[in-house]
Short mmCIF file of C-alpha atoms in Angstrom, two decimals:
data_model
loop_
_atom_site.label_atom_id
_atom_site.label_comp_id
_atom_site.label_asym_id
_atom_site.label_seq_id
_atom_site.Cartn_x
_atom_site.Cartn_y
_atom_site.Cartn_z
CA MET A 1 35.11 31.40 -10.76
CA ALA A 2 32.59 32.71 -8.22
CA LYS A 3 30.81 30.05 -6.24
CA SER A 4 27.10 29.40 -6.17
CA LEU A 5 25.60 29.27 -2.70
CA VAL A 6 23.18 26.43 -1.83
CA ILE A 7 21.24 26.78 1.43
CA VAL A 8 19.62 23.75 3.05
CA GLU A 9 18.25 23.24 6.55
CA SER A 10 20.24 20.19 7.68
CA PRO A 11 24.03 19.82 8.13
CA THR A 12 23.85 16.15 7.02
CA LYS A 13 21.99 17.16 3.88
CA ALA A 14 24.57 19.91 3.24
CA LYS A 15 27.40 17.38 3.52
CA THR A 16 25.74 14.87 1.13
CA ILE A 17 24.81 17.49 -1.50
CA GLY A 18 28.22 19.17 -1.19
CA ARG A 19 29.90 15.94 -2.27
CA TYR A 20 27.68 15.72 -5.37
CA LEU A 21 28.25 19.32 -6.47
CA GLY A 22 31.96 19.81 -5.91
CA LYS A 23 34.11 22.89 -5.22
CA ASN A 24 32.13 25.44 -7.25
CA TYR A 25 29.27 25.29 -4.79
CA GLN A 26 29.23 26.42 -1.17
CA LEU A 27 26.73 24.66 1.12
CA ILE A 28 25.32 26.26 4.31
CA ALA A 29 22.78 24.69 6.67
CA THR A 30 20.27 26.80 8.61
CA VAL A 31 19.77 23.97 11.15
CA GLY A 32 15.97 24.30 10.94
CA HIS A 33 13.91 27.49 10.98
CA ILE A 34 15.70 30.83 11.41
CA LYS A 35 12.58 32.88 12.29
CA ASP A 36 9.39 32.23 14.20
CA LEU A 37 6.62 34.01 16.07
CA PRO A 38 7.90 35.52 19.37
CA LYS A 39 8.12 33.17 22.35
CA LYS A 40 6.76 35.57 24.97
CA SER A 41 3.86 37.22 23.15
CA LEU A 42 1.08 36.23 20.77
CA GLY A 43 2.84 37.72 17.74
CA VAL A 44 -0.42 37.84 15.76
CA GLU A 45 -2.33 41.08 15.21
CA ILE A 46 -5.92 39.78 15.28
CA GLU A 47 -7.38 43.23 14.48
CA ASP A 48 -4.93 43.76 11.60
CA ASP A 49 -5.98 40.89 9.29
CA PHE A 50 -4.06 38.36 11.44
CA SER A 51 -0.69 39.78 10.39
CA ALA A 52 2.23 37.88 11.96
CA LYS A 53 5.30 39.39 13.64
CA TYR A 54 8.35 37.19 13.11
CA GLU A 55 11.63 37.44 14.97
CA THR A 56 14.98 35.70 14.73
CA ILE A 57 15.07 32.49 16.74
CA ARG A 58 17.51 32.71 19.63
CA GLY A 59 20.93 31.33 18.65
CA LYS A 60 20.36 31.76 14.88
CA GLY A 61 21.97 35.23 14.64
CA LYS A 62 25.41 33.88 13.66
CA ILE A 63 23.95 31.53 11.03
CA ILE A 64 22.04 34.46 9.46
CA ARG A 65 25.22 36.60 9.43
CA ASP A 66 27.17 33.75 7.76
CA ILE A 67 24.43 33.29 5.14
CA LYS A 68 24.32 37.04 4.39
CA LYS A 69 28.12 37.19 4.01
CA ALA A 70 28.21 34.13 1.73
CA ALA A 71 25.26 35.46 -0.33
CA GLY A 72 27.09 38.75 -0.89
CA GLU A 73 30.09 36.87 -2.33
CA ALA A 74 28.12 34.36 -4.45
CA ASP A 75 27.11 34.76 -8.09
CA GLN A 76 23.84 32.85 -7.48
CA VAL A 77 21.91 31.69 -4.43
CA PHE A 78 19.85 28.48 -4.49
CA LEU A 79 17.37 27.91 -1.66
CA ALA A 80 17.07 24.15 -1.14
CA PRO A 81 15.23 23.40 2.12
CA ASP A 82 12.75 20.47 2.18
CA PRO A 83 9.99 20.52 -0.47
CA ASP A 84 7.14 20.90 2.04
CA ARG A 85 5.43 23.91 3.66
CA GLU A 86 7.96 24.15 6.49
CA GLY A 87 10.80 24.10 3.97
CA GLU A 88 9.09 26.82 1.94
CA ALA A 89 8.83 29.00 5.07
CA ILE A 90 12.56 28.55 5.79
CA ALA A 91 13.37 29.46 2.15
CA TRP A 92 11.13 32.53 2.32
CA HIS A 93 12.68 33.82 5.53
CA ILE A 94 16.20 33.37 4.12
CA ALA A 95 15.21 35.21 0.93
CA GLU A 96 13.97 38.15 3.01
CA GLU A 97 17.27 38.28 4.91
CA ILE A 98 19.56 38.22 1.86
CA LYS A 99 17.58 40.23 -0.71
CA LYS A 100 19.80 43.31 -0.23
CA LYS A 101 22.99 41.21 -0.56
CA ASN A 102 22.09 39.25 -3.68
CA GLY A 103 19.20 39.63 -6.13
CA LYS A 104 19.88 36.31 -7.88
CA VAL A 105 17.89 34.01 -5.63
CA ALA A 106 16.08 30.86 -6.86
CA ARG A 107 14.24 27.99 -5.18
CA ILE A 108 15.21 24.43 -6.09
CA ILE A 109 13.02 21.43 -5.33
CA PHE A 110 14.04 17.75 -5.15
CA HIS A 111 12.36 14.77 -3.53
CA GLU A 112 15.40 12.54 -3.11
CA ILE A 113 19.01 13.32 -2.29
CA THR A 114 20.75 11.72 -5.25
CA LYS A 115 23.22 13.33 -7.64
CA LYS A 116 20.77 13.01 -10.54
CA ALA A 117 17.93 14.69 -8.59
CA ILE A 118 20.13 17.56 -7.36
CA VAL A 119 21.66 18.28 -10.78
CA GLU A 120 18.18 18.16 -12.37
CA ALA A 121 16.83 20.59 -9.75
CA LEU A 122 19.67 23.06 -10.43
CA LYS A 123 18.84 22.93 -14.15
CA HIS A 124 15.23 23.91 -13.41
CA PRO A 125 15.27 26.58 -10.67
CA GLN A 126 11.87 27.96 -9.59
CA GLU A 127 10.45 31.02 -7.91
CA LEU A 128 9.45 30.91 -4.27
CA ASN A 129 5.95 29.52 -3.78
CA LEU A 130 3.85 32.18 -2.01
CA PRO A 131 0.66 30.07 -1.55
CA LYS A 132 2.70 27.26 0.05
CA TYR A 133 4.42 29.74 2.40
CA GLU A 134 1.09 31.36 3.27
CA SER A 135 -0.44 27.96 4.07
CA GLN A 136 2.43 27.31 6.50
CA GLN A 137 1.88 30.76 8.01
CA ALA A 138 -1.86 30.13 8.37
CA ARG A 139 -1.22 26.86 10.18
CA ARG A 140 1.39 28.49 12.42
CA ILE A 141 -1.01 31.34 13.27
CA LEU A 142 -3.83 28.88 14.05
CA ASP A 143 -1.45 26.93 16.30
CA ARG A 144 -0.53 30.16 18.08
CA LEU A 145 -4.13 31.40 18.47
CA VAL A 146 -5.22 28.10 20.05
CA GLY A 147 -2.09 27.59 22.15
CA TYR A 148 -1.54 31.12 23.43
CA GLN A 149 -5.18 31.83 24.22
CA ILE A 150 -6.12 28.54 25.89
CA SER A 151 -2.85 27.66 27.62
CA PRO A 152 -3.00 30.64 30.08
CA ILE A 153 -6.45 29.43 31.20
CA LEU A 154 -4.91 26.05 31.99
CA TRP A 155 -2.08 27.73 33.95
CA LYS A 156 -4.59 29.69 35.98
CA LYS A 157 -7.16 26.94 36.57
CA VAL A 158 -5.11 23.73 36.54
CA ARG A 159 -1.30 23.92 36.61
CA ARG A 160 1.49 26.07 35.21
CA GLY A 161 3.50 24.72 32.29
CA LEU A 162 0.54 23.04 30.59
CA SER A 163 -0.33 23.66 26.96
CA ALA A 164 -3.27 23.35 24.60
CA GLY A 165 -2.81 22.94 20.88
CA ARG A 166 -4.83 22.81 17.69
CA VAL A 167 -4.01 19.11 17.16
CA GLN A 168 -2.81 17.84 20.55
CA SER A 169 -6.11 18.89 22.18
CA VAL A 170 -8.07 16.83 19.65
CA ALA A 171 -5.76 13.84 20.18
CA VAL A 172 -6.34 14.05 23.96
CA LYS A 173 -10.11 14.35 23.36
CA ILE A 174 -10.12 11.20 21.19
CA ILE A 175 -8.27 9.25 23.91
CA CYS A 176 -10.63 10.54 26.65
CA GLU A 177 -13.74 9.71 24.64
CA ARG A 178 -12.47 6.16 24.07
CA GLU A 179 -11.81 5.81 27.82
CA LYS A 180 -15.36 7.01 28.55
CA GLU A 181 -16.72 4.32 26.17
CA ILE A 182 -14.62 1.68 27.95
CA ARG A 183 -15.82 2.76 31.42
CA GLN A 184 -19.47 2.87 30.36
CA PHE A 185 -19.31 -0.47 28.56
CA VAL A 186 -21.56 -3.21 29.93
CA SER A 187 -20.32 -6.69 29.06
CA GLU A 188 -22.85 -9.24 27.79
CA GLU A 189 -22.61 -13.03 27.91
CA TYR A 190 -22.82 -15.07 24.74
CA TRP A 191 -22.03 -18.69 23.80
CA SER A 192 -20.27 -20.02 20.72
CA PHE A 193 -20.23 -23.59 19.35
CA GLN A 194 -17.81 -25.47 17.17
CA ALA A 195 -17.90 -28.99 15.75
CA GLU A 196 -15.00 -31.15 14.61
CA LEU A 197 -16.27 -33.03 11.56
CA GLU A 198 -15.06 -35.74 9.20
CA GLY A 199 -16.29 -36.42 5.67
CA SER A 200 -15.49 -39.11 3.09
CA ARG A 201 -11.98 -37.68 2.68
CA LYS A 202 -9.34 -36.22 4.98
CA PRO A 203 -8.54 -33.85 6.58
CA VAL A 204 -10.99 -33.43 9.45
CA PHE A 205 -12.08 -29.80 9.85
CA ILE A 206 -13.72 -27.36 12.25
CA ALA A 207 -17.11 -25.76 11.58
CA LYS A 208 -18.69 -22.99 13.66
CA LEU A 209 -22.35 -22.34 14.44
CA ALA A 210 -23.46 -19.35 12.34
CA ARG A 211 -27.28 -19.35 12.27
CA THR A 212 -30.26 -20.85 14.05
CA GLU A 213 -33.58 -21.04 12.20
CA GLY A 214 -32.17 -18.75 9.52
CA GLY A 215 -31.28 -15.93 11.90
CA LYS A 216 -28.01 -15.08 13.66
CA SER A 217 -27.29 -17.56 16.45
CA SER A 218 -27.76 -15.81 19.80
CA VAL A 219 -27.28 -17.83 23.00
CA SER A 220 -26.89 -15.86 26.21
CA ASN A 221 -26.80 -18.42 29.07
CA LYS A 222 -25.53 -21.89 30.01
CA GLU A 223 -28.98 -23.47 30.27
CA GLU A 224 -29.78 -22.49 26.68
CA ALA A 225 -26.31 -23.59 25.54
CA ASP A 226 -26.66 -27.04 27.14
CA GLY A 227 -30.03 -27.51 25.41
CA ILE A 228 -28.47 -26.76 22.00
CA LEU A 229 -25.56 -29.12 22.73
CA ASP A 230 -28.03 -31.96 23.38
CA GLU A 231 -29.82 -31.15 20.11
CA LEU A 232 -26.59 -31.19 18.13
CA LYS A 233 -25.21 -34.38 19.70
CA ASN A 234 -28.33 -36.24 18.63
CA GLY A 235 -28.63 -34.58 15.24
CA THR A 236 -27.26 -35.33 11.76
CA PHE A 237 -24.65 -33.06 10.20
CA LYS A 238 -25.27 -32.74 6.45
CA LEU A 239 -23.11 -30.82 3.96
CA VAL A 240 -25.79 -28.80 2.12
CA GLY A 241 -23.68 -26.19 0.31
CA ILE A 242 -20.20 -25.86 -1.19
CA ASP A 243 -18.99 -22.53 -2.53
CA ARG A 244 -15.66 -22.52 -4.32
CA LYS A 245 -14.26 -19.30 -5.75
CA GLU A 246 -10.94 -17.79 -6.74
CA ARG A 247 -9.98 -14.72 -4.73
CA ARG A 248 -7.33 -12.17 -5.65
CA ARG A 249 -5.52 -10.00 -3.17
CA TYR A 250 -3.97 -6.92 -4.73
CA ALA A 251 -0.69 -5.27 -3.82
CA THR A 252 -0.67 -2.50 -1.21
CA PRO A 253 0.52 0.99 -2.25
CA PRO A 254 4.03 2.23 -1.41
CA PHE A 255 4.30 4.05 1.91
CA ILE A 256 2.97 7.47 2.77
CA THR A 257 4.13 8.96 6.10
CA SER A 258 1.20 7.83 8.24
CA LYS A 259 1.22 4.26 6.85
CA LEU A 260 4.99 4.01 7.41
CA GLN A 261 4.49 5.05 11.05
CA GLN A 262 1.68 2.48 11.49
CA GLU A 263 3.55 -0.42 9.85
CA ALA A 264 6.80 0.36 11.70
CA ALA A 265 4.78 0.27 14.94
CA TYR A 266 3.11 -3.06 14.06
CA LYS A 267 6.12 -4.84 12.61
CA LEU A 268 9.15 -3.24 14.27
CA LYS A 269 7.61 -1.85 17.49
CA TYR A 270 9.01 1.61 16.65
CA SER A 271 7.29 4.74 17.95
CA PRO A 272 6.29 7.30 15.26
CA LYS A 273 9.01 9.59 16.62
CA LYS A 274 11.72 6.92 16.23
CA THR A 275 10.45 6.03 12.74
CA MET A 276 10.68 9.66 11.59
CA VAL A 277 14.18 10.15 13.04
CA LEU A 278 15.44 7.02 11.24
CA ALA A 279 13.66 7.96 7.99
CA GLN A 280 15.25 11.43 8.12
CA GLN A 281 18.69 9.79 8.40
CA LEU A 282 18.00 7.50 5.44
CA TYR A 283 16.74 10.48 3.40
CA GLU A 284 19.59 12.88 4.20
CA GLY A 285 22.40 10.48 3.43
CA ILE A 286 24.33 7.44 4.64
CA GLU A 287 28.07 6.90 4.11
CA LEU A 288 28.33 3.82 1.81
CA GLY A 289 32.10 3.25 1.72
CA ASP A 290 33.57 3.86 -1.76
CA LYS A 291 30.12 5.00 -3.03
CA GLY A 292 30.31 8.00 -0.70
CA GLU A 293 27.31 9.53 1.04
CA GLN A 294 23.98 8.53 -0.52
CA GLY A 295 20.37 9.42 0.21
CA LEU A 296 18.66 6.03 0.37
CA ILE A 297 14.97 7.00 0.38
CA THR A 298 12.79 9.77 -1.07
CA TYR A 299 11.36 12.55 1.11
CA MET A 300 9.69 10.99 4.14
CA ARG A 301 6.90 13.54 4.71
CA THR A 302 4.30 12.79 2.07
CA ASP A 303 0.65 11.87 1.71
CA SER A 304 0.89 10.76 -1.93
CA THR A 305 1.26 7.25 -3.38
CA ARG A 306 2.54 8.66 -6.69
CA VAL A 307 5.80 7.22 -8.08
CA SER A 308 7.99 8.68 -10.85
CA GLU A 309 8.08 6.91 -14.23
CA ASP A 310 11.88 6.39 -13.87
CA ALA A 311 11.39 4.63 -10.53
CA LEU A 312 8.59 2.47 -11.98
CA ALA A 313 10.82 1.40 -14.87
CA SER A 314 13.65 0.52 -12.44
CA VAL A 315 11.52 -1.51 -10.04
CA ARG A 316 9.78 -3.38 -12.87
CA GLY A 317 13.20 -4.33 -14.24
CA LEU A 318 14.26 -5.65 -10.83
CA ILE A 319 11.02 -7.64 -10.36
CA GLU A 320 11.37 -9.33 -13.74
CA SER A 321 15.03 -10.23 -13.23
CA LYS A 322 14.73 -11.37 -9.59
CA TYR A 323 11.24 -12.91 -9.42
CA GLY A 324 10.31 -13.64 -13.04
CA LYS A 325 7.64 -12.48 -15.50
CA ASP A 326 4.77 -14.09 -13.56
CA TYR A 327 5.31 -11.55 -10.77
CA LEU A 328 5.33 -8.53 -13.10
CA PRO A 329 1.98 -6.96 -14.09
CA GLU A 330 1.46 -6.09 -17.74
CA LYS A 331 1.33 -2.39 -16.79
CA PRO A 332 2.59 -0.58 -13.69
CA ASN A 333 0.26 -0.49 -10.67
CA TYR A 334 -1.15 2.98 -9.99
CA PHE A 335 -2.88 3.87 -6.73
CA LYS A 336 -5.51 6.49 -5.94
CA ASN A 337 -4.65 9.19 -3.41
CA ARG A 338 -7.05 10.28 -0.69
CA LYS A 339 -9.14 13.36 -1.53
CA SER A 340 -7.28 15.31 1.19
CA SER A 341 -3.86 14.41 -0.25
CA GLN A 342 -1.65 17.36 -1.20
CA ASP A 343 0.25 15.21 -3.73
CA ALA A 344 3.28 17.51 -3.44
CA HIS A 345 5.80 14.66 -3.23
CA GLU A 346 6.21 11.06 -4.34
CA ALA A 347 5.53 8.10 -2.09
CA ILE A 348 8.34 6.98 0.24
CA ARG A 349 10.54 4.65 -1.77
CA PRO A 350 14.21 3.65 -2.22
CA THR A 351 16.14 6.13 -4.40
CA SER A 352 17.91 3.38 -6.35
CA MET A 353 17.38 -0.31 -7.06
CA ASP A 354 21.19 -0.67 -6.78
CA PHE A 355 20.95 -0.21 -3.01
CA ALA A 356 19.24 -3.45 -1.99
CA PRO A 357 18.94 -3.90 1.81
CA GLU A 358 21.59 -6.63 1.88
CA VAL A 359 24.01 -4.38 -0.09
CA VAL A 360 23.74 -1.42 2.32
CA LYS A 361 23.30 -3.45 5.53
CA PRO A 362 27.00 -3.20 6.55
CA PHE A 363 26.72 0.63 6.56
CA LEU A 364 23.46 0.90 8.53
CA SER A 365 22.62 0.56 12.20
CA SER A 366 20.30 -2.34 13.05
CA ASP A 367 17.31 0.03 13.39
CA GLN A 368 18.09 1.89 10.15
CA TYR A 369 18.42 -1.42 8.31
CA LYS A 370 15.06 -2.76 9.55
CA LEU A 371 13.21 0.40 8.53
CA TYR A 372 14.96 0.56 5.15
CA ARG A 373 14.13 -3.11 4.48
CA LEU A 374 10.47 -2.39 5.34
CA ILE A 375 10.37 0.54 2.87
CA TRP A 376 12.21 -1.48 0.21
CA ASN A 377 9.95 -4.54 0.49
CA ARG A 378 6.75 -2.48 0.50
CA PHE A 379 7.86 -0.61 -2.64
CA ILE A 380 8.88 -3.77 -4.54
CA ALA A 381 5.61 -5.50 -3.56
CA SER A 382 3.53 -2.49 -4.65
CA GLN A 383 4.50 -3.17 -8.28
CA MET A 384 3.90 -6.93 -8.28
CA THR A 385 0.99 -9.11 -9.41
CA PRO A 386 -1.89 -10.08 -7.08
CA ALA A 387 -1.80 -13.14 -4.82
CA VAL A 388 -4.36 -15.76 -5.92
CA TYR A 389 -6.26 -18.06 -3.54
CA ASP A 390 -8.82 -20.83 -3.92
CA VAL A 391 -11.36 -20.18 -1.19
CA THR A 392 -13.89 -22.85 -0.22
CA THR A 393 -16.86 -22.39 2.11
CA PHE A 394 -18.97 -25.27 3.46
CA GLU A 395 -22.51 -24.84 4.73
CA ILE A 396 -23.61 -27.64 7.07
CA GLU A 397 -27.07 -28.19 8.54
CA CYS A 398 -27.94 -30.00 11.74
CA GLY A 399 -31.67 -29.71 12.44
CA ARG A 400 -32.55 -26.01 12.83
CA HIS A 401 -28.87 -25.01 13.11
CA THR A 402 -26.44 -24.00 10.32
CA PHE A 403 -22.66 -24.30 10.65
CA THR A 404 -20.04 -22.86 8.30
CA ALA A 405 -16.40 -23.71 7.62
CA SER A 406 -13.93 -21.84 5.43
CA GLY A 407 -10.57 -22.77 4.02
CA SER A 408 -8.17 -21.46 1.45
CA ILE A 409 -5.24 -22.64 -0.63
CA THR A 410 -2.66 -20.27 -2.05
CA LYS A 411 -2.49 -20.84 -5.81
CA PHE A 412 0.01 -18.05 -6.50
CA LYS A 413 1.87 -15.96 -3.94
CA GLY A 414 2.17 -12.83 -6.07
CA PHE A 415 3.29 -9.75 -4.11
CA THR A 416 3.01 -11.62 -0.77
CA VAL A 417 6.29 -13.37 -1.61
CA VAL A 418 7.86 -10.02 -0.64
CA TYR A 419 5.46 -8.23 1.71
CA THR A 420 2.22 -8.60 3.67
CA GLU A 421 0.61 -5.74 5.52
CA GLY A 422 0.85 -5.83 9.30
CA THR A 423 -2.13 -5.98 11.63
CA GLU A 424 -2.43 -5.78 15.38
CA GLY A 425 -2.41 -9.40 16.48
CA ALA A 426 -1.34 -12.35 14.37
CA ASP A 427 -3.10 -13.19 11.12
CA LYS A 428 -5.10 -16.40 11.46
CA LYS A 429 -4.32 -18.94 8.79
CA GLU A 430 -7.39 -20.47 7.22
CA ASP A 431 -7.52 -24.25 7.24
CA GLN A 432 -7.58 -26.32 4.09
CA LEU A 433 -10.92 -28.08 3.60
CA PRO A 434 -11.21 -31.63 2.17
CA GLU A 435 -12.58 -32.38 -1.31
CA LEU A 436 -16.14 -33.43 -0.40
CA GLU A 437 -19.41 -33.78 -2.30
CA GLN A 438 -22.55 -31.80 -1.58
CA GLY A 439 -25.13 -33.87 0.31
CA GLU A 440 -22.58 -35.90 2.30
CA ILE A 441 -23.46 -36.89 5.85
CA LEU A 442 -20.58 -35.90 8.12
CA LYS A 443 -19.32 -37.71 11.19
CA LEU A 444 -19.25 -35.63 14.41
CA LEU A 445 -15.93 -36.22 16.18
CA ASN A 446 -16.15 -33.54 18.84
CA LEU A 447 -18.52 -30.77 19.91
CA GLU A 448 -17.67 -27.81 22.11
CA SER A 449 -19.54 -24.84 23.55
CA LYS A 450 -17.70 -21.85 24.94
CA GLN A 451 -18.84 -19.05 27.21
CA ASN A 452 -17.76 -15.60 25.96
CA PHE A 453 -18.28 -12.00 27.02
CA THR A 454 -18.45 -8.97 24.73
CA GLN A 455 -15.36 -6.80 25.06
CA PRO A 456 -15.15 -3.00 25.35
CA PRO A 457 -13.42 -1.10 22.53
CA SER A 458 -9.66 -1.31 22.89
CA ARG A 459 -7.49 1.64 23.92
CA PHE A 460 -5.41 3.36 21.26
CA SER A 461 -1.86 2.27 20.58
CA GLU A 462 0.49 4.72 18.84
CA ALA A 463 -0.30 3.06 15.50
CA THR A 464 -4.09 3.07 15.93
CA LEU A 465 -4.12 6.66 17.24
CA VAL A 466 -2.17 7.80 14.16
CA LYS A 467 -4.72 5.96 12.02
CA GLU A 468 -7.63 7.61 13.87
CA LEU A 469 -6.13 11.11 13.49
CA GLU A 470 -5.48 10.50 9.80
CA GLU A 471 -8.99 9.16 9.12
CA ASN A 472 -10.53 12.19 10.85
CA GLY A 473 -8.34 14.65 8.94
CA VAL A 474 -6.70 15.91 12.14
CA GLY A 475 -3.15 17.26 11.74
CA ARG A 476 -0.66 16.20 9.10
CA PRO A 477 1.41 12.99 8.96
CA SER A 478 4.59 15.02 9.57
CA THR A 479 3.25 16.23 12.94
CA TYR A 480 1.90 12.96 14.41
CA ALA A 481 5.19 11.94 16.03
CA THR A 482 5.50 15.33 17.79
CA ILE A 483 1.85 15.30 18.93
CA LEU A 484 2.17 11.82 20.48
CA SER A 485 5.33 12.91 22.33
CA THR A 486 3.79 16.21 23.54
CA ILE A 487 0.62 14.72 25.06
CA GLN A 488 2.80 12.27 27.02
CA ASP A 489 5.40 14.88 28.05
CA LYS A 490 2.60 17.14 29.36
CA GLU A 491 1.23 14.15 31.33
CA TYR A 492 -2.21 14.34 29.72
CA VAL A 493 -1.92 10.66 28.81
CA ALA A 494 0.16 7.74 30.00
CA ARG A 495 0.93 4.29 28.59
CA LYS A 496 -0.66 1.18 30.05
CA ASP A 497 0.32 -2.14 28.43
CA GLY A 498 1.58 -0.09 25.48
CA ASN A 499 -1.73 1.76 24.99
CA PHE A 500 -2.84 5.30 25.84
CA VAL A 501 -4.90 6.08 28.95
CA PRO A 502 -5.86 9.60 30.03
CA THR A 503 -4.31 10.71 33.33
CA GLU A 504 -6.21 12.44 36.14
CA LEU A 505 -4.85 15.72 34.76
#
C-alpha cells in the first residue's frame, strides 16, 4: 500500500505524530519556514502592487528535494504545519514546490497533538487558506518595508548592525517615553495617619485617615501633620457607619499566550522567551514511559479563551470528583474574547485530564513541570465556582476627620482553592474586623503619622511590557518573546533591577 505523506514543521512534532499514525504514513519536518524574502535586498516591488519575491532559505534545499521526492511517491500529501498564519505560509510554500509531483494535496488543522485530534483532522482535510496566507504575507511585507528602509539610515547615522522594526521600534518608544516620565517626575510630600483602635470586642484593628471635612485628606508638611495629631489625640473616635456585604470573585479565564507569559513572569520568574520554548516542548510531545510520546497542552499561540465542549465535559467531571459539587457551576463558565481576538484556536489548556501534573512530573524537567502545573491549575480553576467573601467596612469619625477600616472573611474558597492570579508584589491580606455595634465609642491605643513622597511611574518589567503592548494592540502574542530579546540584543535597552531602561544608543 502506498504511503500518505504528512509534512509538519518540527522534528519533535513529526516524531510524536508518526507514532500515532503508524507505518502507512511518512512524516517529514521542514524545520521551520522553507522560503522567505531575500536577505540582501528588499524583495518587495512597491510599484508593482507590493508583490513579494520569495527565495529558498539557505540550507533548506535538501529538505525541499526530500519533500518533492516523497511527494512523488505518495498517494496523498497532508500539509500539517501549525494552525496559525506562519504555519499557513509554510504549507503554502510547500504546496507550490510539490504541485508538479503530486496533485492530491490537502491541509489538515489540529490544535493539540493527541491521537484523537490527529485522526479527526485526517478525516476532515481542508483546502489551503488563502486569506490567512495573505495576512501573513502582508505582515511580512510590512516588517520588511519598515526594517529595510529605516535600518540603513541607522547604519549611516548611528552604527552598523542596528535594526528598526514594525513592532520593536514601538516597544523601544514605549520604554523611552516611560523613562522620560520618570526623569521629569517631581516628587511631592504627603502625610498619612493610622490609628490602632479597640471596641467592645476583640480583635483590635487599624483604621486609616481617609477624609477631612468631607474632602480627601491632604497634608503636605510636618507642621500641619503635628497639628492634626494633637487634634486626634484629644478627640473621640466614634464608629458611625458599618457596611457589611457579600462579595464574589469570579474565576479567571484559561490562558491565552500573552497572559501565560505574564503569569509565568510573575509566578515563576520566566522570561517570555523561556515560557514559549517550554510551552512548545509541552505542545509538541513529551515521552511518558509506556504511554509513549504525548502532546500535553493545546497550541500555545492563541488569543482566544474558547474551550472545546469535550474539554469542558472532561474538566467538569474532574472538578466534581476531586473537589465536590459545591465547586462545580451549574453550567460551564464561558469567557468573552477581546474585540481584536482572531479566535482561530482554543485557549491554552491540558490535552487530557488523565495527565495530572503529579502523574507526568517524573517525565518532565523542573521548568517544564512548573509551567505545566501553572497551565493545569489555571484551566481547572477557570471552570470552578466563585470565591465568596464577607467584606466589612467601618467608618469612624474623630472631630472633622473620618477614618476607614476594611476587613474580609472567606466564606467559600471556590476557584481560589486551585489558583489565584499573580500580581507584581505580594497581595495584602485584609484584616478581620470585630463584631461591633454602630455608635460605639472606640478606645485609641496608638496613633501614627508617616511622611511619604509620591513615586514616579515604575519601569517596565518583561511582564508589564507584554501587557502594555497587548493593551495597545502592538504586535501579536506569538512575537512578544522575540521582540523583547531583539531590543536587548541590539542594545537599545538594558535591564536594571529586572526592569527595562533605555541605553544611550
